[in-house]
Short mmCIF file of C-alpha atoms in Angstrom, two decimals:
data_model
loop_
_atom_site.label_atom_id
_atom_site.label_comp_id
_atom_site.label_asym_id
_atom_site.label_seq_id
_atom_site.Cartn_x
_atom_site.Cartn_y
_atom_site.Cartn_z
CA UNK A 118 -0.01 -0.09 -0.02
CA UNK A 119 1.20 3.59 -0.98
CA UNK A 120 0.27 6.47 1.19
CA UNK A 121 1.48 10.06 0.60
CA UNK A 122 0.70 13.29 2.02
CA UNK A 123 0.90 16.09 -0.58
CA UNK A 124 2.59 18.23 2.24
CA UNK A 125 5.46 15.94 2.42
CA UNK A 126 6.27 16.44 -1.40
CA UNK A 127 6.49 20.12 -1.21
CA UNK A 128 10.39 20.90 -1.81
CA UNK A 129 11.39 17.56 -2.59
CA UNK A 130 12.36 15.99 -5.90
CA UNK A 131 8.66 15.05 -6.69
CA UNK A 132 7.64 18.84 -6.73
CA UNK A 133 8.77 19.91 -10.26
CA UNK A 134 8.01 23.39 -11.86
CA UNK A 135 8.14 25.17 -14.96
CA UNK A 136 7.08 28.35 -16.65
CA UNK A 137 3.16 28.59 -15.59
CA UNK A 138 3.03 25.42 -13.56
CA UNK A 139 3.86 23.55 -10.69
CA UNK A 140 3.59 19.63 -10.25
CA UNK A 141 3.42 17.60 -7.04
CA UNK A 142 3.83 13.90 -8.41
CA UNK A 143 2.32 11.41 -6.08
CA UNK A 144 2.67 8.52 -8.21
CA UNK A 145 5.46 7.99 -10.89
CA UNK A 146 6.47 4.97 -13.13
CA UNK A 147 8.56 3.47 -10.19
CA UNK A 148 5.85 3.02 -8.05
CA UNK A 149 4.55 0.43 -10.25
CA UNK A 150 1.00 1.59 -10.83
CA UNK A 151 0.79 1.66 -14.67
CA UNK A 152 0.11 5.57 -14.31
CA UNK A 153 1.22 8.46 -12.82
CA UNK A 154 -0.91 10.66 -10.44
CA UNK A 155 -0.23 14.49 -9.80
CA UNK A 156 -1.61 17.35 -8.11
CA UNK A 157 -0.73 20.58 -10.42
CA UNK A 158 -1.27 24.06 -10.05
CA UNK A 159 -1.58 26.42 -12.79
CA UNK A 160 -1.42 30.04 -11.63
CA UNK A 161 -4.03 32.75 -12.49
CA UNK A 162 -3.36 34.28 -15.95
CA UNK A 163 -0.79 31.92 -17.26
CA UNK A 164 -1.03 30.33 -20.57
CA UNK A 165 0.57 27.01 -21.31
CA UNK A 166 0.68 25.46 -25.19
CA UNK A 167 0.83 21.76 -24.55
CA UNK A 168 0.85 18.73 -26.79
CA UNK A 169 1.56 15.47 -24.99
CA UNK A 170 2.30 13.45 -27.95
CA UNK A 171 3.53 10.50 -25.85
CA UNK A 172 1.20 10.36 -23.15
CA UNK A 173 -2.78 10.15 -22.54
CA UNK A 174 -3.61 12.52 -19.49
CA UNK A 175 -6.89 12.68 -17.48
CA UNK A 176 -7.35 15.79 -15.56
CA UNK A 177 -10.07 16.82 -12.91
CA UNK A 178 -10.21 20.40 -11.38
CA UNK A 179 -10.59 20.53 -7.80
CA UNK A 180 -10.14 24.52 -7.18
CA UNK A 181 -9.91 27.58 -9.19
CA UNK A 182 -10.85 28.25 -12.57
CA UNK A 183 -9.59 28.54 -16.37
CA UNK A 184 -9.83 27.33 -19.75
CA UNK A 185 -8.48 24.82 -22.20
CA UNK A 186 -8.55 25.30 -25.99
CA UNK A 187 -8.60 22.38 -28.31
CA UNK A 188 -6.08 23.46 -31.32
CA UNK A 189 -7.61 21.17 -33.61
CA UNK A 190 -11.36 22.59 -33.55
CA UNK A 191 -10.70 26.18 -31.96
CA UNK A 192 -13.22 25.10 -29.25
CA UNK A 193 -12.79 26.53 -25.92
CA UNK A 194 -13.89 24.87 -22.67
CA UNK A 195 -14.11 26.49 -19.39
CA UNK A 196 -12.49 24.60 -16.50
CA UNK A 197 -13.57 25.06 -12.68
CA UNK A 198 -14.25 23.10 -9.64
CA UNK A 199 -15.78 19.89 -10.71
CA UNK A 200 -14.77 19.71 -14.53
CA UNK A 201 -12.88 17.01 -15.94
CA UNK A 202 -11.39 16.86 -19.45
CA UNK A 203 -9.12 13.82 -21.19
CA UNK A 204 -6.70 14.24 -23.93
CA UNK A 205 -7.61 10.99 -25.36
CA UNK A 206 -6.18 11.87 -28.81
CA UNK A 207 -2.83 13.40 -27.94
CA UNK A 208 -4.89 16.63 -28.38
CA UNK A 209 -2.62 19.76 -28.90
CA UNK A 210 -4.25 22.38 -26.41
CA UNK A 211 -3.60 25.89 -24.73
CA UNK A 212 -4.14 25.71 -20.94
CA UNK A 213 -5.16 29.23 -19.54
CA UNK A 214 -5.11 30.14 -15.92
CA UNK A 215 -8.12 32.18 -15.31
CA UNK A 216 -8.74 34.74 -12.24
CA UNK A 217 -7.93 32.11 -9.65
CA UNK A 218 -5.01 29.42 -9.49
CA UNK A 219 -6.35 26.08 -10.77
CA UNK A 220 -5.76 23.09 -8.68
CA UNK A 221 -5.89 20.09 -10.98
CA UNK A 222 -5.39 16.32 -10.31
CA UNK A 223 -3.81 14.71 -13.25
CA UNK A 224 -3.11 11.31 -14.46
CA UNK A 225 -0.78 10.23 -17.06
CA UNK A 226 -0.44 6.89 -19.07
CA UNK A 227 2.17 5.93 -19.93
CA UNK A 228 3.28 7.05 -16.34
CA UNK A 229 6.08 9.93 -16.08
CA UNK A 230 9.27 9.01 -14.14
CA UNK A 231 9.45 12.21 -12.11
CA UNK A 232 11.50 14.70 -13.67
CA UNK A 233 10.02 15.59 -16.69
CA UNK A 234 9.54 19.10 -18.04
CA UNK A 235 7.90 20.40 -21.26
CA UNK A 236 9.87 20.35 -24.61
CA UNK A 237 9.67 22.97 -27.35
CA UNK A 238 6.17 21.24 -28.47
CA UNK A 239 4.89 21.38 -24.72
CA UNK A 240 5.28 17.29 -24.41
CA UNK A 241 6.79 15.12 -21.91
CA UNK A 242 9.32 13.06 -23.88
CA UNK A 243 8.83 9.32 -23.44
CA UNK A 244 10.71 7.41 -21.02
CA UNK A 245 13.35 5.27 -22.79
CA UNK A 246 14.42 2.94 -19.85
#
């Protein structure tokens, strides 16, 4: 059984930051669950151009607000507490922070190893190990 408190991850190697985001990685590839599980904070007003071309991601908002724009269709969806979105087709998108910081619960398949940051396309590179 794995039990972790988010407070114990802050300031450790499981807390990873990049421009416009902070990710606290509660489950990683090495935990052997077949997916990774993160809490991600998107600050108000942030704008991230993302394309997880090697991963599928599901995201559930538990606080704050923002929006996600599907770059294939131009459609924009509002995100707020209780909204889930899934990038089931490796969708290129723009994630925007709203008027409050967003607190998102995210899963990735395949799981991330822990230190990934976005490349020039907004992707995490695949794990080659």
